[in-house]
Amino acid sequence: MNLVRQMFKNTRLTILLAVVLLVLLIAGGLFGQTQHQPESFDGLIQKMAVDTLKSDPETQLYFDVKNVEGIRWDPTKLTDLSDADYELLNDKRNDLLKKLNNYAAAKLSPEDKLTYDILKWDLSAAQQVYKYWDLNTNDYLSLTNFPPYFANNYPIRSQADAKNYIVALNGFSDKVAHVINRIQDRREKGTVPASEFLKEMLTS
């Protein structure tokens, strides 16, 4: 179990690094430059960034990419943790990996080739982890990390912001319900988190 947990921990880190890379590309002004054609590598990366972030309001909030081109942050929404959301995310990941595999990477500059290799490796690793989804405990931990994470990043500068914050928080019960349902489904399959993990969750 420790090996499996470490695998998910390492993959979570690589996914975070990939998202950071995409965010840096957005902030660096690579996106929205009209001289790039849709089939360019920059155009492909732009689509990957938008597809990765547009349905994840909490990540948009964390990296402060709430209103860049193609992404519109909804201040009343939280990131979904339902099985359907994870399946959709995996489908998107597979589609993006297919596009990378079909791209003429040999023509890229050394810098772009490095970006290409990092993203392709990250998506391939995430694909492998999805096969063992029933062993993943990241969503449990995300619930314990949510309160300080959300409170420290949500901008409240007006009465309207405060109202939106409350509306968003009201959605937390749905996140918890999704995780509880997943725990119950996994328990019926015989998958129960290790006692070491449960202790870590209770004390985090």
XYZ file of N, CA, C and O in Angstrom:
816
model
N 0.830 -1.204 0.000
C 0.000 0.000 0.000
C 0.864 1.254 0.000
O 0.542 2.250 -0.628
N 2.000 1.211 0.728
C 2.873 2.381 0.751
C 3.374 2.718 -0.639
O 3.503 3.882 -1.000
N 3.683 1.668 -1.435
C 4.167 1.889 -2.791
C 3.091 2.549 -3.638
O 3.370 3.476 -4.403
N 1.862 2.074 -3.492
C 0.757 2.657 -4.259
C 0.539 4.104 -3.864
O 0.368 4.984 -4.707
N 0.567 4.372 -2.554
C 0.366 5.744 -2.085
C 1.473 6.652 -2.586
O 1.241 7.798 -2.952
N 2.706 6.135 -2.607
C 3.813 6.940 -3.096
C 3.656 7.224 -4.582
O 3.970 8.314 -5.057
N 3.138 6.225 -5.324
C 2.925 6.418 -6.748
C 1.933 7.543 -6.995
O 2.156 8.416 -7.825
N 0.837 7.538 -6.239
C -0.152 8.599 -6.400
C 0.404 9.937 -5.942
O 0.125 10.970 -6.533
N 1.206 9.922 -4.882
C 1.794 11.163 -4.393
C 2.708 11.768 -5.438
O 2.659 12.966 -5.717
N 3.558 10.938 -6.050
C 4.474 11.434 -7.073
C 3.723 11.925 -8.298
O 4.087 12.935 -8.906
N 2.666 11.209 -8.674
C 1.894 11.621 -9.840
C 1.175 12.927 -9.576
O 1.077 13.789 -10.449
N 0.672 13.101 -8.350
C 0.016 14.360 -8.007
C 0.993 15.518 -8.152
O 0.639 16.587 -8.631
N 2.255 15.281 -7.782
C 3.268 16.319 -7.910
C 3.545 16.634 -9.371
O 3.639 17.797 -9.754
N 3.648 15.600 -10.215
C 3.934 15.855 -11.624
C 2.776 16.560 -12.306
O 2.981 17.422 -13.166
N 1.548 16.205 -11.923
C 0.390 16.890 -12.496
C 0.402 18.355 -12.096
O 0.145 19.247 -12.909
N 0.731 18.617 -10.821
C 0.814 19.998 -10.359
C 1.881 20.759 -11.131
O 1.667 21.901 -11.547
N 3.025 20.121 -11.359
C 4.096 20.778 -12.105
C 3.662 21.078 -13.534
O 3.992 22.132 -14.086
N 2.925 20.154 -14.130
C 2.456 20.383 -15.495
C 1.473 21.541 -15.550
O 1.520 22.373 -16.458
N 0.574 21.606 -14.559
C -0.372 22.717 -14.509
C 0.370 24.030 -14.313
O 0.051 25.043 -14.942
N 1.384 24.018 -13.430
C 2.187 25.225 -13.222
C 2.831 25.663 -14.527
O 2.860 26.855 -14.861
N 3.345 24.698 -15.291
C 3.966 25.022 -16.572
C 2.965 25.673 -17.510
O 3.265 26.678 -18.161
N 1.765 25.112 -17.573
C 0.740 25.680 -18.442
C 0.365 27.089 -17.998
O 0.172 27.985 -18.818
N 0.274 27.280 -16.681
C -0.063 28.608 -16.162
C 1.026 29.610 -16.494
O 0.756 30.754 -16.865
N 2.283 29.196 -16.369
C 3.386 30.091 -16.700
C 3.365 30.468 -18.177
O 3.682 31.603 -18.549
N 2.976 29.529 -19.016
C 2.874 29.831 -20.440
C 1.778 30.858 -20.696
O 1.920 31.744 -21.543
N 0.680 30.740 -19.949
C -0.389 31.729 -20.071
C 0.119 33.096 -19.631
O -0.022 34.097 -20.325
N 0.716 33.130 -18.438
C 1.180 34.400 -17.885
C 2.273 35.023 -18.736
O 2.419 36.242 -18.789
N 3.053 34.181 -19.415
C 4.144 34.690 -20.230
C 3.704 35.280 -21.548
O 4.525 35.782 -22.317
N 2.413 35.203 -21.828
C 1.905 35.844 -23.029
C 1.986 34.996 -24.276
O 1.833 35.493 -25.391
N 2.223 33.680 -24.117
C 2.267 32.830 -25.296
C 0.878 32.650 -25.892
O 0.737 32.346 -27.070
N -0.154 32.834 -25.058
C -1.504 32.597 -25.526
C -2.122 33.883 -26.034
O -1.885 34.965 -25.519
N -2.943 33.734 -27.044
C -3.659 34.877 -27.563
C -2.855 35.695 -28.545
O -3.270 36.781 -28.940
N -1.674 35.216 -28.970
C -0.892 35.943 -29.949
C -1.413 35.588 -31.334
O -1.357 34.445 -31.766
N -1.884 36.579 -32.042
C -2.598 36.329 -33.285
C -1.699 35.795 -34.386
O -2.179 35.204 -35.343
N -0.373 35.978 -34.275
C 0.480 35.525 -35.355
C 0.631 34.013 -35.385
O 1.117 33.457 -36.347
N 0.225 33.320 -34.319
C 0.347 31.876 -34.291
C -0.861 31.236 -34.964
O -1.995 31.594 -34.687
N -0.605 30.275 -35.810
C -1.672 29.558 -36.474
C -2.223 28.491 -35.533
O -1.535 28.038 -34.620
N -3.492 28.046 -35.741
C -4.093 27.051 -34.850
C -3.282 25.768 -34.754
O -3.300 25.094 -33.740
N -2.558 25.411 -35.849
C -1.809 24.165 -35.834
C -0.424 24.316 -35.212
O 0.344 23.362 -35.151
N -0.069 25.509 -34.756
C 1.239 25.716 -34.150
C 1.305 25.033 -32.789
O 0.287 24.706 -32.179
N 2.526 24.843 -32.305
C 2.701 24.216 -31.003
C 2.129 25.102 -29.901
O 1.518 24.612 -28.954
N 2.323 26.412 -30.028
C 1.749 27.327 -29.039
C 0.230 27.203 -28.996
O -0.383 27.248 -27.930
N -0.374 27.044 -30.181
C -1.822 26.885 -30.236
C -2.277 25.604 -29.561
O -3.298 25.575 -28.871
N -1.502 24.539 -29.759
C -1.827 23.261 -29.122
C -1.721 23.370 -27.607
O -2.597 22.896 -26.868
N -0.652 24.015 -27.128
C -0.464 24.182 -25.689
C -1.573 25.048 -25.099
O -2.061 24.805 -23.993
N -1.983 26.066 -25.849
C -3.070 26.918 -25.371
C -4.334 26.106 -25.149
O -4.996 26.228 -24.118
N -4.665 25.258 -26.118
C -5.873 24.451 -25.984
C -5.755 23.491 -24.804
O -6.720 23.279 -24.060
N -4.571 22.922 -24.617
C -4.369 22.011 -23.496
C -4.555 22.735 -22.169
O -5.165 22.203 -21.241
N -4.015 23.945 -22.084
C -4.136 24.712 -20.841
C -5.591 25.044 -20.547
O -6.063 24.888 -19.417
N -6.299 25.502 -21.567
C -7.703 25.873 -21.377
C -8.523 24.652 -20.995
O -9.335 24.696 -20.063
N -8.308 23.523 -21.696
C -9.062 22.311 -21.400
C -8.768 21.797 -19.995
O -9.634 21.226 -19.329
N -7.528 21.993 -19.537
C -7.142 21.522 -18.210
C -7.752 22.371 -17.106
O -8.153 21.862 -16.058
N -7.848 23.668 -17.343
C -8.224 24.588 -16.274
C -9.681 25.037 -16.294
O -10.208 25.427 -15.254
N -10.335 24.992 -17.444
C -11.636 25.659 -17.552
C -12.730 25.025 -16.698
O -13.693 25.699 -16.331
N -12.598 23.745 -16.364
C -13.613 23.088 -15.538
C -13.138 22.881 -14.104
O -13.714 22.074 -13.370
N -12.099 23.620 -13.712
C -11.525 23.452 -12.374
C -11.410 24.819 -11.697
O -10.332 25.412 -11.642
N -12.516 25.340 -11.163
C -12.500 26.696 -10.597
C -11.538 26.872 -9.428
O -10.995 27.961 -9.232
N -11.295 25.820 -8.660
C -10.382 25.962 -7.521
C -8.936 26.122 -7.983
O -8.167 26.888 -7.391
N -8.550 25.421 -9.038
C -7.204 25.583 -9.582
C -7.063 26.940 -10.261
O -6.011 27.584 -10.168
N -8.102 27.389 -10.946
C -8.092 28.734 -11.528
C -7.840 29.771 -10.438
O -7.053 30.708 -10.614
N -8.523 29.588 -9.326
C -8.384 30.516 -8.205
C -6.978 30.474 -7.633
O -6.358 31.515 -7.385
N -6.458 29.274 -7.444
C -5.149 29.108 -6.813
C -4.040 29.748 -7.645
O -3.143 30.408 -7.112
N -4.093 29.558 -8.973
C -3.048 30.084 -9.847
C -3.389 31.459 -10.423
O -2.643 31.987 -11.245
N -4.525 32.003 -10.000
C -4.930 33.347 -10.420
C -4.993 33.472 -11.942
O -4.467 34.418 -12.534
N -5.634 32.503 -12.581
C -5.878 32.578 -14.025
C -7.389 32.568 -14.248
O -7.914 31.833 -15.079
N -8.061 33.424 -13.503
C -9.520 33.395 -13.479
C -10.155 33.985 -14.731
O -11.281 33.657 -15.067
N -9.447 34.882 -15.402
C -10.073 35.566 -16.527
C -9.112 35.743 -17.698
O -9.058 36.802 -18.315
N -8.346 34.704 -18.001
C -7.517 34.741 -19.196
C -8.340 34.220 -20.364
O -9.447 33.715 -20.188
N -7.785 34.337 -21.553
C -8.535 33.961 -22.749
C -8.966 32.498 -22.702
O -8.152 31.603 -22.506
N -10.258 32.263 -22.872
C -10.792 30.908 -22.884
C -11.167 30.371 -21.522
O -11.719 29.277 -21.413
N -10.862 31.113 -20.447
C -11.168 30.662 -19.091
C -11.947 31.754 -18.371
O -11.507 32.901 -18.325
N -13.087 31.405 -17.841
C -13.884 32.352 -17.073
C -14.229 31.722 -15.730
O -14.975 30.753 -15.659
N -13.673 32.280 -14.684
C -13.873 31.743 -13.343
C -15.270 32.060 -12.840
O -15.729 33.203 -12.917
N -15.956 31.049 -12.317
C -17.263 31.237 -11.699
C -17.053 31.282 -10.190
O -16.727 30.262 -9.572
N -17.222 32.447 -9.564
C -16.937 32.583 -8.128
C -17.903 31.836 -7.230
O -17.693 31.777 -6.017
N -18.957 31.261 -7.801
C -19.937 30.537 -6.982
C -19.763 29.021 -7.073
O -20.551 28.277 -6.484
N -18.750 28.566 -7.800
C -18.581 27.132 -8.029
C -17.319 26.595 -7.362
O -16.323 27.301 -7.219
N -17.378 25.319 -6.984
C -16.210 24.584 -6.523
C -15.886 23.499 -7.544
O -16.715 23.148 -8.378
N -14.688 22.982 -7.463
C -14.295 21.901 -8.361
C -15.063 20.632 -8.013
O -15.153 20.247 -6.845
N -15.606 19.998 -9.026
C -16.394 18.788 -8.829
C -15.476 17.625 -8.463
O -14.359 17.525 -8.958
N -15.962 16.742 -7.593
C -15.208 15.539 -7.241
C -16.006 14.277 -7.548
O -15.729 13.220 -7.003
N -16.981 14.385 -8.441
C -17.818 13.231 -8.744
C -17.087 12.260 -9.662
O -16.111 12.603 -10.330
N -17.580 11.027 -9.713
C -16.998 10.032 -10.612
C -17.112 10.487 -12.062
O -16.199 10.277 -12.864
N -18.247 11.103 -12.394
C -18.446 11.577 -13.763
C -17.405 12.630 -14.133
O -16.901 12.655 -15.265
N -17.070 13.486 -13.176
C -16.063 14.515 -13.425
C -14.695 13.893 -13.661
O -13.957 14.302 -14.562
N -14.347 12.893 -12.864
C -13.058 12.228 -13.035
C -12.987 11.485 -14.367
O -11.944 11.451 -15.022
N -14.095 10.873 -14.765
C -14.120 10.175 -16.046
C -13.967 11.161 -17.202
O -13.263 10.885 -18.183
N -14.629 12.317 -17.075
C -14.504 13.344 -18.108
C -13.072 13.855 -18.176
O -12.522 14.060 -19.267
N -12.461 14.051 -17.011
C -11.077 14.503 -16.968
C -10.153 13.492 -17.632
O -9.238 13.864 -18.382
N -10.401 12.212 -17.390
C -9.569 11.183 -18.007
C -9.761 11.144 -19.517
O -8.799 10.954 -20.272
N -11.002 11.343 -19.974
C -11.257 11.388 -21.417
C -10.516 12.560 -22.058
O -9.934 12.429 -23.146
N -10.535 13.708 -21.388
C -9.816 14.873 -21.903
C -8.317 14.593 -21.951
O -7.627 14.952 -22.907
N -7.830 13.951 -20.898
C -6.403 13.633 -20.826
C -6.003 12.714 -21.978
O -4.962 12.913 -22.622
N -6.825 11.714 -22.261
C -6.533 10.797 -23.360
C -6.547 11.517 -24.703
O -5.720 11.240 -25.580
N -7.493 12.439 -24.859
C -7.585 13.197 -26.105
C -6.358 14.084 -26.299
O -5.803 14.166 -27.401
N -5.917 14.725 -25.218
C -4.735 15.588 -25.309
C -3.481 14.773 -25.604
O -2.619 15.197 -26.383
N -3.382 13.595 -25.001
C -2.228 12.738 -25.249
C -2.209 12.267 -26.700
O -1.145 12.197 -27.331
N -3.382 11.975 -27.231
C -3.467 11.562 -28.631
C -2.996 12.688 -29.553
O -2.282 12.448 -30.537
N -3.376 13.915 -29.220
C -2.951 15.051 -30.039
C -1.438 15.246 -29.966
O -0.796 15.573 -30.970
N -0.870 15.045 -28.793
C 0.584 15.152 -28.668
C 1.279 14.059 -29.475
O 2.290 14.309 -30.146
N 0.747 12.846 -29.404
C 1.356 11.734 -30.137
C 1.311 11.956 -31.644
O 2.203 11.499 -32.372
N 0.281 12.658 -32.112
C 0.129 12.896 -33.549
C 0.859 14.150 -34.020
O 0.882 14.440 -35.218
N 1.434 14.889 -33.075
C 2.093 16.140 -33.445
C 3.507 15.865 -33.971
O 4.194 14.963 -33.497
N 3.933 16.661 -34.940
C 5.273 16.503 -35.539
C 6.320 17.100 -34.603
O 6.849 18.195 -34.836
N 6.645 16.367 -33.556
C 7.539 16.887 -32.517
C 8.962 17.091 -33.016
O 9.708 17.905 -32.454
N 9.360 16.373 -34.053
C 10.737 16.480 -34.548
C 11.051 17.878 -35.081
O 12.216 18.269 -35.161
N 10.023 18.631 -35.430
C 10.226 19.962 -35.997
C 10.287 21.058 -34.931
O 10.488 22.225 -35.254
N 10.114 20.690 -33.680
C 10.084 21.682 -32.605
C 11.482 22.174 -32.256
O 12.474 21.468 -32.443
N 11.533 23.378 -31.708
C 12.792 23.902 -31.182
C 13.160 23.111 -29.928
O 12.300 22.440 -29.338
N 14.413 23.166 -29.486
C 14.795 22.431 -28.266
C 13.940 22.805 -27.057
O 13.579 21.933 -26.256
N 13.619 24.091 -26.924
C 12.808 24.524 -25.784
C 11.394 23.945 -25.868
O 10.850 23.440 -24.876
N 10.787 24.022 -27.057
C 9.439 23.485 -27.223
C 9.435 21.963 -27.101
O 8.475 21.375 -26.597
N 10.508 21.329 -27.552
C 10.583 19.864 -27.448
C 10.632 19.436 -25.983
O 10.036 18.408 -25.600
N 11.308 20.220 -25.148
C 11.342 19.913 -23.720
C 9.942 20.034 -23.121
O 9.508 19.169 -22.349
N 9.228 21.103 -23.477
C 7.847 21.265 -23.018
C 6.986 20.102 -23.484
O 6.197 19.540 -22.719
N 7.159 19.733 -24.729
C 6.417 18.609 -25.308
C 6.674 17.321 -24.525
O 5.735 16.595 -24.163
N 7.934 17.037 -24.244
C 8.292 15.802 -23.537
C 7.723 15.782 -22.123
O 7.249 14.741 -21.646
N 7.767 16.928 -21.435
C 7.245 16.998 -20.064
C 5.743 16.721 -20.047
O 5.245 15.919 -19.248
N 5.017 17.382 -20.938
C 3.562 17.217 -20.960
C 3.163 15.807 -21.376
O 2.242 15.213 -20.806
N 3.871 15.262 -22.349
C 3.551 13.906 -22.802
C 3.812 12.891 -21.688
O 3.009 11.980 -21.456
N 4.922 13.067 -20.992
C 5.235 12.163 -19.881
C 4.193 12.278 -18.774
O 3.736 11.272 -18.224
N 3.795 13.503 -18.456
C 2.810 13.718 -17.400
C 1.476 13.069 -17.739
O 0.873 12.378 -16.912
N 1.002 13.272 -18.959
C -0.279 12.699 -19.366
C -0.214 11.176 -19.403
O -1.178 10.494 -19.026
N 0.915 10.635 -19.841
C 1.077 9.176 -19.877
C 1.074 8.596 -18.466
O 0.472 7.545 -18.210
N 1.746 9.279 -17.532
C 1.779 8.814 -16.143
C 0.386 8.845 -15.527
O -0.023 7.907 -14.828
N -0.350 9.920 -15.781
C -1.707 10.033 -15.240
C -2.613 8.950 -15.810
O -3.506 8.441 -15.124
N -2.380 8.591 -17.058
C -3.157 7.535 -17.696
C -2.949 6.201 -16.980
O -3.893 5.437 -16.765
N -1.708 5.923 -16.601
C -1.402 4.680 -15.899
C -2.037 4.653 -14.513
O -2.560 3.631 -14.069
N -2.005 5.789 -13.825
C -2.572 5.863 -12.479
C -4.077 5.629 -12.506
O -4.643 5.022 -11.594
N -4.739 6.093 -13.560
C -6.195 5.965 -13.630
C -6.634 4.500 -13.611
O -7.744 4.186 -13.181
N -5.755 3.598 -14.053
C -6.093 2.173 -14.043
C -6.311 1.668 -12.618
O -7.001 0.676 -12.397
N -5.688 2.342 -11.647
C -5.782 1.919 -10.249
C -6.578 2.947 -9.438
O -6.265 3.229 -8.288
N -7.600 3.489 -10.069
C -8.332 4.595 -9.468
C -8.933 4.238 -8.112
O -9.020 5.069 -7.213
N -9.346 2.989 -7.936
C -9.964 2.592 -6.671
C -9.001 2.708 -5.495
O -9.431 2.720 -4.338
N -7.702 2.773 -5.764
C -6.713 2.887 -4.695
C -6.319 4.334 -4.421
O -5.542 4.596 -3.500
N -6.851 5.255 -5.197
C -6.462 6.658 -5.048
C -7.131 7.278 -3.824
O -8.333 7.125 -3.619
N -6.354 7.971 -3.010
C -6.889 8.607 -1.806
C -6.745 10.131 -1.846
O -6.957 10.801 -0.839
N -6.390 10.669 -3.004
C -6.164 12.111 -3.096
C -7.408 12.924 -2.762
O -7.324 13.990 -2.143
N -8.581 12.427 -3.196
C -9.790 13.217 -2.967
C -10.136 13.284 -1.485
O -10.699 14.275 -1.020
N -9.785 12.245 -0.715
C -10.024 12.307 0.724
C -9.200 13.437 1.343
O -9.696 14.250 2.127
N -7.927 13.459 0.981
C -7.035 14.476 1.537
C -7.425 15.877 1.081
O -7.238 16.848 1.812
N -7.965 15.980 -0.128
C -8.338 17.302 -0.631
C -9.422 17.934 0.237
O -9.487 19.161 0.365
N -10.265 17.109 0.845
C -11.310 17.649 1.715
C -10.711 18.258 2.979
O -11.168 19.300 3.451
N -9.686 17.616 3.533
C -9.077 18.142 4.754
C -8.263 19.397 4.468
O -8.110 20.256 5.342
N -7.748 19.518 3.247
C -6.943 20.692 2.888
C -7.789 21.853 2.389
O -7.291 22.977 2.268
N -9.051 21.576 2.099
C -9.880 22.583 1.436
C -10.102 23.863 2.248
O -9.927 24.962 1.706
N -10.501 23.794 3.530
C -10.858 25.042 4.241
C -9.776 26.113 4.224
O -10.043 27.251 3.787
N -8.532 25.824 4.658
C -7.522 26.900 4.624
C -7.136 27.290 3.204
O -6.886 28.468 2.924
N -7.099 26.311 2.309
C -6.739 26.585 0.914
C -7.725 27.566 0.286
O -7.334 28.554 -0.340
N -9.014 27.314 0.472
C -10.030 28.157 -0.155
C -10.093 29.528 0.510
O -10.160 30.561 -0.169
N -10.046 29.547 1.834
C -10.137 30.817 2.557
C -8.958 31.731 2.250
O -9.112 32.958 2.166
N -7.781 31.153 2.061
C -6.581 31.958 1.827
C -6.472 32.478 0.403
O -5.693 33.403 0.139
N -7.223 31.889 -0.524
C -7.086 32.273 -1.929
C -8.295 33.004 -2.499
O -8.172 33.665 -3.531
N -9.429 32.890 -1.838
C -10.639 33.509 -2.385
C -10.614 35.022 -2.136
O -10.487 35.469 -0.997
N -10.764 35.831 -3.188
C -10.730 37.288 -3.009
C -12.074 37.828 -2.515
O -13.097 37.658 -3.170
N -12.075 38.450 -1.355
C -13.290 39.075 -0.826
C -13.009 40.564 -0.656
O -12.379 40.991 0.312
N -13.482 41.336 -1.619
C -13.228 42.779 -1.617
C -14.519 43.594 -1.601
O -14.473 44.818 -1.584
N -15.643 42.899 -1.650
C -16.921 43.608 -1.689
C -18.005 42.714 -1.103
O -17.783 41.525 -0.828
N -19.177 43.300 -0.939
C -20.315 42.523 -0.430
C -20.690 41.420 -1.417
O -21.042 40.307 -1.012
N -20.594 41.723 -2.712
C -20.905 40.715 -3.732
C -19.931 39.542 -3.645
O -20.330 38.376 -3.784
N -18.647 39.849 -3.405
C -17.657 38.783 -3.248
C -18.006 37.896 -2.058
O -17.885 36.665 -2.128
N -18.428 38.520 -0.965
C -18.777 37.762 0.237
C -19.970 36.840 -0.024
O -19.985 35.683 0.418
N -20.951 37.335 -0.766
C -22.118 36.511 -1.086
C -21.721 35.335 -1.976
O -22.178 34.208 -1.773
N -20.866 35.604 -2.959
C -20.406 34.526 -3.842
C -19.607 33.486 -3.065
O -19.693 32.282 -3.339
N -18.825 33.955 -2.110
C -18.025 33.054 -1.273
C -18.929 32.093 -0.500
O -18.673 30.888 -0.431
N -20.011 32.633 0.057
C -20.948 31.803 0.816
C -21.638 30.795 -0.102
O -21.801 29.616 0.250
N -22.031 31.249 -1.299
C -22.671 30.340 -2.256
C -21.715 29.204 -2.620
O -22.108 28.032 -2.685
N -20.453 29.559 -2.860
C -19.461 28.539 -3.206
C -19.285 27.543 -2.061
O -19.238 26.324 -2.286
N -19.200 28.047 -0.840
C -19.024 27.162 0.313
C -20.206 26.214 0.487
O -20.042 25.088 0.969
N -21.388 26.664 0.102
C -22.562 25.796 0.208
C -22.421 24.553 -0.671
O -23.094 23.546 -0.440
N -21.551 24.636 -1.671
C -21.326 23.485 -2.537
C -20.377 22.456 -1.948
O -20.186 21.380 -2.527
N -19.797 22.771 -0.793
C -18.842 21.840 -0.184
C -19.515 20.536 0.220
O -18.901 19.466 0.166
N -20.779 20.614 0.616
C -21.494 19.395 1.007
C -21.589 18.417 -0.158
O -21.561 17.192 0.042
N -21.699 18.942 -1.383
C -21.743 18.061 -2.555
C -20.403 17.351 -2.746
O -20.359 16.167 -3.103
N -19.306 18.078 -2.514
C -17.984 17.460 -2.625
C -17.849 16.314 -1.626
O -17.368 15.231 -1.959
N -18.287 16.569 -0.398
C -18.206 15.544 0.640
C -19.081 14.343 0.278
O -18.677 13.183 0.450
N -20.269 14.615 -0.247
C -21.183 13.532 -0.617
C -20.574 12.645 -1.698
O -20.702 11.412 -1.653
N -19.901 13.265 -2.675
C -19.259 12.481 -3.736
C -18.188 11.562 -3.155
O -18.077 10.390 -3.549
N -17.407 12.081 -2.231
C -16.334 11.283 -1.636
C -16.912 10.152 -0.784
O -16.431 9.014 -0.828
N -17.960 10.442 -0.017
C -18.595 9.404 0.805
C -19.148 8.288 -0.079
O -18.979 7.091 0.219
N -19.798 8.666 -1.172
C -20.328 7.656 -2.095
C -19.211 6.789 -2.657
O -19.360 5.569 -2.810
N -18.079 7.435 -2.956
C -16.952 6.688 -3.519
C -16.357 5.736 -2.474
O -15.985 4.608 -2.793
N -16.286 6.186 -1.227
C -15.787 5.321 -0.149
C -16.685 4.099 -0.001
O -16.209 2.963 0.134
N -17.995 4.323 -0.033
C -18.939 3.222 0.124
C -18.857 2.245 -1.046
O -18.894 1.020 -0.853
N -18.730 2.781 -2.265
C -18.611 1.912 -3.437
C -17.343 1.067 -3.362
O -17.352 -0.132 -3.677
N -16.244 1.689 -2.942
C -14.981 0.956 -2.860
C -15.015 -0.086 -1.743
O -14.431 -1.160 -1.875
N -15.701 0.241 -0.657
C -15.801 -0.714 0.446
C -16.552 -1.962 0.000
O -16.200 -3.086 0.377
N -17.587 -1.770 -0.826
C -18.333 -2.913 -1.347
C -17.465 -3.782 -2.246
O -17.691 -4.987 -2.368
N -16.453 -3.158 -2.871
C -15.525 -3.913 -3.721
C -14.380 -4.523 -2.915
O -13.540 -5.233 -3.466
N -14.336 -4.209 -1.616
C -13.280 -4.744 -0.772
C -12.071 -3.844 -0.642
O -11.035 -4.261 -0.115
N -12.190 -2.596 -1.109
C -11.075 -1.654 -1.028
C -11.307 -0.690 0.122
O -12.250 0.100 0.102
N -10.454 -0.778 1.138
C -10.568 0.074 2.318
C -9.225 0.770 2.533
O -8.173 0.125 2.454
N -9.226 2.091 2.781
C -7.956 2.790 3.017
C -7.184 2.175 4.181
O -7.769 1.708 5.159
N -5.872 2.180 4.073
C -5.024 1.633 5.130
C -5.176 2.448 6.409
O -5.454 3.649 6.372
N -4.989 1.794 7.553
C -5.130 2.479 8.838
C -4.139 3.633 8.954
O -4.440 4.673 9.551
N -2.951 3.467 8.364
C -1.954 4.535 8.388
C -2.488 5.786 7.702
O -2.307 6.906 8.188
N -3.164 5.580 6.574
C -3.728 6.715 5.851
C -4.844 7.376 6.651
O -4.936 8.601 6.721
N -5.717 6.567 7.260
C -6.828 7.121 8.029
C -6.320 7.961 9.197
O -6.875 9.022 9.499
N -5.243 7.503 9.850
C -4.659 8.283 10.940
C -4.119 9.607 10.412
O -4.277 10.657 11.038
N -3.474 9.551 9.247
C -2.923 10.766 8.650
C -4.029 11.755 8.309
O -3.901 12.960 8.518
N -5.141 11.239 7.808
C -6.257 12.102 7.429
C -6.889 12.750 8.657
O -7.233 13.932 8.652
N -7.021 11.980 9.734
C -7.648 12.501 10.948
C -6.796 13.551 11.639
O -7.315 14.437 12.324
N -5.489 13.472 11.458
C -4.594 14.405 12.144
C -4.114 15.538 11.255
O -3.374 16.404 11.707
N -4.517 15.547 9.976
C -4.038 16.583 9.057
C -4.854 17.856 9.209
O -5.915 17.863 9.800
